[in-house]
Short mmCIF file of C-alpha atoms and ligand atoms in Angstrom, two decimals:
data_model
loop_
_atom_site.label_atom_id
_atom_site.label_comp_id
_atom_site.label_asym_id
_atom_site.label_seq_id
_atom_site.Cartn_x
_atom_site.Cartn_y
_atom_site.Cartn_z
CA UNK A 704 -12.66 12.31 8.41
CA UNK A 705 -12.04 9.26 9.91
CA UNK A 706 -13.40 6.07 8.80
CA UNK A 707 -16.42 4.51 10.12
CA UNK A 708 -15.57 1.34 11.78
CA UNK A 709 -17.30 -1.49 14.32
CA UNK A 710 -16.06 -0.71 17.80
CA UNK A 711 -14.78 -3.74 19.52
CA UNK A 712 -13.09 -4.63 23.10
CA UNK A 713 -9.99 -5.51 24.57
CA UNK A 714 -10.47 -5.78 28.38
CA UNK A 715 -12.07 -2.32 28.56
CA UNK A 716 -10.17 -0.60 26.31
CA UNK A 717 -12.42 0.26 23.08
CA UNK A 718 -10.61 0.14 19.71
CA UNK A 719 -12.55 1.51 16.43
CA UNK A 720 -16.03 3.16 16.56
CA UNK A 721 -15.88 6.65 17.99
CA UNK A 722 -12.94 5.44 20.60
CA UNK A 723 -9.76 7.02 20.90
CA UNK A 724 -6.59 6.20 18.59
CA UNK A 725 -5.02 4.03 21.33
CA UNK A 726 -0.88 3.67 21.83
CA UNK A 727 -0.03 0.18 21.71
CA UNK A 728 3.38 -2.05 21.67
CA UNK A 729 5.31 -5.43 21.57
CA UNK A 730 7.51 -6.24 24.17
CA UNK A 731 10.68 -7.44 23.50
CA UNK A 732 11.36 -9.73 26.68
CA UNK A 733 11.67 -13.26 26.75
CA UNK A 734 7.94 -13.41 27.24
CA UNK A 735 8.58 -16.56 29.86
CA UNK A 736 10.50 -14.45 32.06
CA UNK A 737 7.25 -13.03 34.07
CA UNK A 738 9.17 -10.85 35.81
CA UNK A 739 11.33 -8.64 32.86
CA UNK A 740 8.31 -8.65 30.97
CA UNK A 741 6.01 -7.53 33.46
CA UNK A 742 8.51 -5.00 34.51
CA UNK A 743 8.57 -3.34 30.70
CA UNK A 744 4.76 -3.24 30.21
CA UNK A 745 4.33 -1.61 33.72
CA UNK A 746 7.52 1.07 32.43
CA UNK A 747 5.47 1.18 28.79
CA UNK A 748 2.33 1.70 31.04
CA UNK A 749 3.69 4.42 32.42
CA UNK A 750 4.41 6.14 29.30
CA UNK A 751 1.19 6.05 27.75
CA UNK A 752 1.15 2.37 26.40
CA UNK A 753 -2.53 1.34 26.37
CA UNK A 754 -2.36 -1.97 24.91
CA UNK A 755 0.58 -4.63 24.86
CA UNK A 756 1.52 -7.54 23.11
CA UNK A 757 3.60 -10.35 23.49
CA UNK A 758 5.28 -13.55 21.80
CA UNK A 759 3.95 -16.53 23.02
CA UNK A 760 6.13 -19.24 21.03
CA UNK A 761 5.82 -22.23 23.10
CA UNK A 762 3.54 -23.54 25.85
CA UNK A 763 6.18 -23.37 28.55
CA UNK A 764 5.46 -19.26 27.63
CA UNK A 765 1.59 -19.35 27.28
CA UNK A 766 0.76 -21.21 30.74
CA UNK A 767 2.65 -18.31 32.18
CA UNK A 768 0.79 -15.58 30.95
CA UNK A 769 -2.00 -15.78 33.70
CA UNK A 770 0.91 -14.30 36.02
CA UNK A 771 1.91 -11.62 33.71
CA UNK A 772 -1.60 -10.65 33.34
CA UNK A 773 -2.04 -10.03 36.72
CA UNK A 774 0.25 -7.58 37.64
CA UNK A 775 -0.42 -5.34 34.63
CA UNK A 776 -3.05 -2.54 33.90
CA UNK A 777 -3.82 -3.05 30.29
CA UNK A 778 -5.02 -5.44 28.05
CA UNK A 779 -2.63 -8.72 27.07
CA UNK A 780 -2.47 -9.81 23.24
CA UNK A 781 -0.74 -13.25 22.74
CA UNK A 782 0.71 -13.04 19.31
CA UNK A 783 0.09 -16.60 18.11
CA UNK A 784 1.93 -18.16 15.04
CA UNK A 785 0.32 -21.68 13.37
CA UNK A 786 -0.14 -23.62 17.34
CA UNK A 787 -3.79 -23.91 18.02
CA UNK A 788 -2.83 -25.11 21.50
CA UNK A 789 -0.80 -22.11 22.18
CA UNK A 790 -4.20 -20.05 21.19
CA UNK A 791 -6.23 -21.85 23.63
CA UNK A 792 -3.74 -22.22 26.26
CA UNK A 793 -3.70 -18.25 26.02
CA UNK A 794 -7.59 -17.97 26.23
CA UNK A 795 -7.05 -19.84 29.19
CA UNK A 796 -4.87 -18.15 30.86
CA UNK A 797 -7.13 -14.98 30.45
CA UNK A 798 -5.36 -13.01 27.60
CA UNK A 799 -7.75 -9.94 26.35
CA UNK A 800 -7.21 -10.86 22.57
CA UNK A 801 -5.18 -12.69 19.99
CA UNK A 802 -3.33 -11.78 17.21
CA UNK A 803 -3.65 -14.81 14.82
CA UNK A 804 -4.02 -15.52 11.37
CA UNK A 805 -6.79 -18.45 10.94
CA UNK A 806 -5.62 -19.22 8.07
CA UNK A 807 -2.21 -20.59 9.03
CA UNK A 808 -3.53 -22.90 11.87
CA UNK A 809 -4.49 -25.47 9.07
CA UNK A 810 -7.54 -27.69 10.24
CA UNK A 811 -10.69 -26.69 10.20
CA UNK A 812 -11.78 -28.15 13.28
CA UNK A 813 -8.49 -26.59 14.92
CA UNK A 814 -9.66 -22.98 13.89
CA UNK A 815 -13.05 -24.07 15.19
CA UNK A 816 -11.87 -24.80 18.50
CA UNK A 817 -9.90 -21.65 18.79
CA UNK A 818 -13.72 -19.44 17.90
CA UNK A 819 -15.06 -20.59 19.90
CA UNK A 820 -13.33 -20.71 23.00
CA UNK A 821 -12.58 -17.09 21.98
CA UNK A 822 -15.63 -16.04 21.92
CA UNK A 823 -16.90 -17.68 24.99
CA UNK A 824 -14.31 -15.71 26.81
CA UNK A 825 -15.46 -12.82 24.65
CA UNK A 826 -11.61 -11.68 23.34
CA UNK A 827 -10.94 -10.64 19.89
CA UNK A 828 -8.76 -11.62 17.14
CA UNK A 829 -6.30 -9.41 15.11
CA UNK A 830 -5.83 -10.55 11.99
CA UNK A 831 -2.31 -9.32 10.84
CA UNK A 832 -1.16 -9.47 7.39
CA UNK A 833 2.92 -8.38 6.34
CA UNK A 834 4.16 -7.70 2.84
CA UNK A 835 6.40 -10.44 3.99
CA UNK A 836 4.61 -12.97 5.25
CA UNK A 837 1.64 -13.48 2.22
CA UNK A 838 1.18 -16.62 0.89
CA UNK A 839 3.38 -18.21 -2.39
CA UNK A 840 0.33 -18.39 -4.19
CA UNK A 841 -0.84 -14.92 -3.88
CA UNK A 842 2.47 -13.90 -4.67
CA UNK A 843 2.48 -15.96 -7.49
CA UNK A 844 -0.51 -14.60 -8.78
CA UNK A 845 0.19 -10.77 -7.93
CA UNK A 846 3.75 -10.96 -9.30
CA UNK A 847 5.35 -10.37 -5.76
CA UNK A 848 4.07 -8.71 -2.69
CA UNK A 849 1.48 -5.75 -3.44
CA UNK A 850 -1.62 -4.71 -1.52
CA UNK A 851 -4.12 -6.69 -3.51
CA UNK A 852 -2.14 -9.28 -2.51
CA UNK A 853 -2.04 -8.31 1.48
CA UNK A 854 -5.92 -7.27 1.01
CA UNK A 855 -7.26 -10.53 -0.64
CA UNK A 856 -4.73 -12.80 2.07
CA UNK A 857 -6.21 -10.86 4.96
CA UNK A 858 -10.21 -11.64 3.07
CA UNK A 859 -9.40 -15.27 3.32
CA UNK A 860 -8.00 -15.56 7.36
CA UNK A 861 -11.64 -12.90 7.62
CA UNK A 862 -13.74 -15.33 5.77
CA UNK A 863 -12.75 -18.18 7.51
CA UNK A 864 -13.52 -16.13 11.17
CA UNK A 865 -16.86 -15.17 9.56
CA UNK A 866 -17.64 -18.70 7.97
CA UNK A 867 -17.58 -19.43 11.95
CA UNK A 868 -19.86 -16.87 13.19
CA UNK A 869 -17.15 -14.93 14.66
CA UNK A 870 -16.84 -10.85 14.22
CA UNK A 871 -15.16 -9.34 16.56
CA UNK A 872 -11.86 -8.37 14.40
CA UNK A 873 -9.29 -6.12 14.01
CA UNK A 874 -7.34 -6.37 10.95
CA UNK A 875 -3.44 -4.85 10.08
CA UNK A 876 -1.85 -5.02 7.02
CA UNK A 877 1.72 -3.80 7.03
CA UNK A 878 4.47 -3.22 4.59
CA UNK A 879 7.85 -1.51 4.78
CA UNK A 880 6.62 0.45 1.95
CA UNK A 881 4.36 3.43 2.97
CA UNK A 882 2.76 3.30 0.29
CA UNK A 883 1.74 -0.10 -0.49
CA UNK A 884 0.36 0.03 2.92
CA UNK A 885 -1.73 2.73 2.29
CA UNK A 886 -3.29 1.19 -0.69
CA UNK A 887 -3.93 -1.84 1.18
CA UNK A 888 -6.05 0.14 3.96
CA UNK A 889 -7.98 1.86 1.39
CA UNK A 890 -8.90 -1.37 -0.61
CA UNK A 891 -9.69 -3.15 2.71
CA UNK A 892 -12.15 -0.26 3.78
CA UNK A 893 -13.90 -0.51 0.38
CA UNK A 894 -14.21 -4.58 2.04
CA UNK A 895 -15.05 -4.23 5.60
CA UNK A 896 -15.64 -2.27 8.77
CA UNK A 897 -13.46 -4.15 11.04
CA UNK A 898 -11.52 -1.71 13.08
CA UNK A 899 -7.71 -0.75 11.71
CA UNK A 900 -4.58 -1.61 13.69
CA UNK A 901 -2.36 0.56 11.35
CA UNK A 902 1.68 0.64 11.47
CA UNK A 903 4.81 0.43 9.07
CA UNK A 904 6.39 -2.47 9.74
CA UNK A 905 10.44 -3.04 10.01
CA UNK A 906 10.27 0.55 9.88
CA UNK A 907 14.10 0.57 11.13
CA UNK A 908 15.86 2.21 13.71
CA UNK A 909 14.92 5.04 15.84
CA UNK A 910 16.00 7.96 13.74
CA UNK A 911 14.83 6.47 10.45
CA UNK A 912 12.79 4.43 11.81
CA UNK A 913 10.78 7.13 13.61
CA UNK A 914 10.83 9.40 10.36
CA UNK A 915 9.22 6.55 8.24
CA UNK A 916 6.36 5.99 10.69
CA UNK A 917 5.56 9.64 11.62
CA UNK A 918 5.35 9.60 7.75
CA UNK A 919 3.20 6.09 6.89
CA UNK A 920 1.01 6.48 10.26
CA UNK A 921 0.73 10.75 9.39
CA UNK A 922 -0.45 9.39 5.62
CA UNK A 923 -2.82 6.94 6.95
CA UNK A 924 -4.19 8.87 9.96
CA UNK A 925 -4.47 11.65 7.96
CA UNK A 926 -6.67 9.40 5.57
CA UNK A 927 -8.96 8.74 8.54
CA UNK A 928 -7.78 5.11 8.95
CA UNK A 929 -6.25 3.65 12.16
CA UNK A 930 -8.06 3.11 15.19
CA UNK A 931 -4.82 1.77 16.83
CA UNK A 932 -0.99 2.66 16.34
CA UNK A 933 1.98 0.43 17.03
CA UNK A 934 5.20 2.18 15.87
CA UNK A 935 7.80 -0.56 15.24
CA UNK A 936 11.22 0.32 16.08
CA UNK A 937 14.43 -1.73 16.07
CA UNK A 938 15.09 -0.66 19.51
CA UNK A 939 13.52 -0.02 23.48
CA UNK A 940 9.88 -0.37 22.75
CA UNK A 941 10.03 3.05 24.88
CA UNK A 942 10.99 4.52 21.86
CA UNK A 943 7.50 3.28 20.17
CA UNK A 944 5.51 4.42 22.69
CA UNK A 945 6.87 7.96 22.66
CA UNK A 946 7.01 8.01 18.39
CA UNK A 947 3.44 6.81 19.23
CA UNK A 948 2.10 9.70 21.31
CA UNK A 949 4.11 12.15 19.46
CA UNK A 950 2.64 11.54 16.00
CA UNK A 951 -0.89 11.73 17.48
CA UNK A 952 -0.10 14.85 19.34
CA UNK A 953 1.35 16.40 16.28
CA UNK A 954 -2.10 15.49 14.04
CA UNK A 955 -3.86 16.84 16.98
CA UNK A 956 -5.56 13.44 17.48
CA UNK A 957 -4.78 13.14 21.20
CA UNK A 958 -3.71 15.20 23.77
CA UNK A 959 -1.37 13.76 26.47
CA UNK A 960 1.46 15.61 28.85
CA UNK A 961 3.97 18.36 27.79
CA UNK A 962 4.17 19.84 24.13
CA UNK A 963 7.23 21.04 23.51
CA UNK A 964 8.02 24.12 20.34
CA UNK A 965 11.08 25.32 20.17
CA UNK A 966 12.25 27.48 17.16
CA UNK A 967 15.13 26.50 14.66
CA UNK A 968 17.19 29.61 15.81
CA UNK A 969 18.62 31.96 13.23
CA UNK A 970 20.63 34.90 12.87
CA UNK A 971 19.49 36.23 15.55
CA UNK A 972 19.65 33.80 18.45
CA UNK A 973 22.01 35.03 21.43
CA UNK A 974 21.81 32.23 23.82
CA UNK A 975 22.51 27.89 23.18
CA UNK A 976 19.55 27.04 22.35
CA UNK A 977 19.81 23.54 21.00
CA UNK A 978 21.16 22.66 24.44
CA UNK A 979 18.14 24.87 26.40
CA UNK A 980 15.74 23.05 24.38
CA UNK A 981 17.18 19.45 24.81
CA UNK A 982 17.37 20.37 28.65
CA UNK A 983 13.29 21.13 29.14
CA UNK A 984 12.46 18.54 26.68
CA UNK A 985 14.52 16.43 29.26
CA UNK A 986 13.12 17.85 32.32
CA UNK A 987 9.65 18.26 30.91
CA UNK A 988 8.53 15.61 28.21
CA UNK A 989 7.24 13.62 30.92
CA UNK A 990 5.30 15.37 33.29
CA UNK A 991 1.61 14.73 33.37
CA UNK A 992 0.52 17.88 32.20
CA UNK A 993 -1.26 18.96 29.04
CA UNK A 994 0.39 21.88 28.46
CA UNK A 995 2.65 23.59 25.48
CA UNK A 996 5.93 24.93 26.46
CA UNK A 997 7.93 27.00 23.92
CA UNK A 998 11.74 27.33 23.64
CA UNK A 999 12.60 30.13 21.55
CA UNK A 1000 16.11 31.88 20.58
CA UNK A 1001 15.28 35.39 21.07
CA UNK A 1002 13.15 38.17 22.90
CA UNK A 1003 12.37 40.02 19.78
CA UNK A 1004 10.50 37.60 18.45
CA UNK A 1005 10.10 34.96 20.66
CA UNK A 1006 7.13 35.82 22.72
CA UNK A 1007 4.88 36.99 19.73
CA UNK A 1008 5.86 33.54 17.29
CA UNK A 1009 5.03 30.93 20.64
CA UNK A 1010 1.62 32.70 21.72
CA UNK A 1011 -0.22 29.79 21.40
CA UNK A 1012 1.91 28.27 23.92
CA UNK A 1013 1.23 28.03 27.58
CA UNK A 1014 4.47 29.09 28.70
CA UNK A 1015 7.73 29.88 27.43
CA UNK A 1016 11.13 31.17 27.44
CA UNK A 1017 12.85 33.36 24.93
CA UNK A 1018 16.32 33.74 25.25
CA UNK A 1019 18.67 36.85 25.00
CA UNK A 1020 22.02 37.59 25.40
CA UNK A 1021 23.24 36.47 28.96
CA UNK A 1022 19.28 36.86 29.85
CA UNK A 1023 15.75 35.90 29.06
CA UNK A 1024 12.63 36.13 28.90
CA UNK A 1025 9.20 34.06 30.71
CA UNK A 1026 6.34 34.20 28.75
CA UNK A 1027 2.47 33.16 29.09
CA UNK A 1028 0.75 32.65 25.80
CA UNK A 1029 2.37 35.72 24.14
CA UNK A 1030 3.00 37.92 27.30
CA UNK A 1031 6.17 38.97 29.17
CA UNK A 1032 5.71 37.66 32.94
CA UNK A 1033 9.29 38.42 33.71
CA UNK A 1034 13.48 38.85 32.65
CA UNK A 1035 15.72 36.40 34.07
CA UNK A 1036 19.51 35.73 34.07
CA UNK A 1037 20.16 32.65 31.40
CA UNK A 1038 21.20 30.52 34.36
CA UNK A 1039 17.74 30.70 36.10
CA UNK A 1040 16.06 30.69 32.93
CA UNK A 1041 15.05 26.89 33.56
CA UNK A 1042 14.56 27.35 37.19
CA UNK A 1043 11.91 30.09 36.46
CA UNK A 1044 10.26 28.47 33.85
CA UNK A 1045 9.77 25.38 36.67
CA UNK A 1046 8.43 27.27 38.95
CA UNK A 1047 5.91 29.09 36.36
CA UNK A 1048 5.07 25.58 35.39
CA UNK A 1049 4.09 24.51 39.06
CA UNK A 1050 1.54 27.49 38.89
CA UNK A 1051 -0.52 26.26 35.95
FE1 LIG B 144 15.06 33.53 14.91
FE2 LIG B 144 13.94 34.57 17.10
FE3 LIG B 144 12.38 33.28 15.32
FE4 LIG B 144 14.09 31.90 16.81
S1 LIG B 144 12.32 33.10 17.55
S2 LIG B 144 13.82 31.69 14.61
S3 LIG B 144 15.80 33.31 17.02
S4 LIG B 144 13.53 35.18 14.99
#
């Protein structure tokens, strides 16, 4: 079951509460050149990305965000690191939260300044807490980085947001190790009820990369914690977005375009399947549909194993079959298998 949690907004996307498991990303654009980086959020848009986030590392970058926030559709994080002015120069500029870690920012008065102007403009702040990036002292005391340690540094940058009347929080706490990042959502939702931006960070590239955090995100979903994914992928932030969406589709979470099955042929299989199936993946993935389309290796069998699926194709030797949820609709020659299936596709 999933975890209770406050609901909070970005723009008008809701994150915790009952509200979907939203998509979100980083973009990996100079953040100063408007153009490239509205360009990839408006291609990450387009792919399912529902919130983005950006480096703002110097004010020549934050007084430019204004621009980039108008010619997108969903809600702009500045990621802030230790310069209040950056932080207010973003609230400024009209940014829908902040990822920021009070705690680093140093005076008092400084962290004031930042609460309030944030919550005049009524924007959030993540706090976002990495195996890597927890305090000397912490580590000191925990004998390296462990999730008590990521738990009680995340408490502090919390307490200090609280200690200044301010709530609305989201809170990550991400390790390269699955499973110290599980432990450190479940102590944290002993703590609070902030909403969860959950993710395995450095998680590599996009084969192991996207193993590791179908794995950490499955675990913690699974768990009922998350009320936000960012995959992180050394590679096209594309790549997230899609590893995103996939991992909720396959934990049944969200629904969004094509679902593609194919089966992982045998004995039996007549007909290249491996290339059939990369083909419709190819041709399919993307269309704005939510449908399941099967790819399977043989008539025999085909039809009966996919009949959950929408449509289908089974193949045979030099033939195949079309199939809706289980039945036969037709046998085609290999080569229009694909053309067939497109046109069966239109129908639904
Ligand atoms: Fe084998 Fe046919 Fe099943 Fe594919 S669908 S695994 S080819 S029996």
């Amino acid at each position: 079951m999933r975890r209770r949690s406050k609901k909070i907004y970005l723009g008008k996307i809701a994150v915790g509460g009952d509200s979907p498991i939203t998509v979100q990303s980083m973009t990996n654009t100079k953040t100063a050149d408007v153009s490239a980086t509205i360009k990839q959020i408006n291609k990450l848009t387009k792919l399912g990305c529902e919130i983005i986030r950006v480096a703002v590392p110097d004010l020549e970058t934050a007084v430019k965000l204004v621009e980039i926030k108008r010619k997108i559709k969903i809600p702009l994080i500045a990621d802030i690191h230790f310069d209040y002015k950056l932080a207010l120069e973003a609230i400024r500029q009209g940014v829908d939260g902040l990822r920021l870690n009070p705690g680093n920012i140093g005076q008092v008065e400084k962290i004031k300044e930042i609460v309030l102007n944030a919550k005049d403009a009524g924007i959030p702040i993540r706090i976002g807490v990495n195996s890597g990036s927890i305090e000397r002292s912490l580590l000191n005391k925990y004998g390296g980085p462990t999730a008590e340690g990521m738990v009680e540094s995340a408490l502090k940058h919390i307490h200090i947001l609280e200690a200044n009347n301010f709530d609305d929080i989201v809170i990550s706490l991400k390790s390269t190790d699955i499973m110290m990042t599980i432990t450190a959502y479940e102590l944290m939702a002993e703590k609070v009820d902030y909403p969860f931006h959950v993710g395995i960070t450095e998680a590599g590239t996009l084969w192991s990369g996207t193993i590791k955090s179908a794995v950490g995100l499955g675990s913690l979903l699974s768990r009922g914690y998350g009320d936000t994914i960012r995959v992180s992928l050394t590679g096209d932030p594309v790549e997230e977005v899609r590893v995103g969406w996939q991992i909720l589709k396959s934990l049944g979470i969200r629904k969004k375009g094509v679902e593609i099955i194919s089966c992982p042929t045998c004995g039996r299989t007549e007909i290249d399947l491996i290339s059939l199936a990369e083909k419709v993946e190819k041709l399919f993935s993307d269309l704005d549909k939510d449908i399941t389309i099967a790819v399977m290796g043989c008539a025999v069998n085909g039809p009966g194993e996919a009949k959950e699926a929408d449509i289908g194709i089974a193949g045979g030797r030099g033939e195949g079959l079309i199939f809706k949820k289980g039945k036969v609709l037709k046998k085609v020659p290999e080569d229009k298998l694909i053309s067939e299936l497109e046109e069966e596709i239109k129908k639904i």
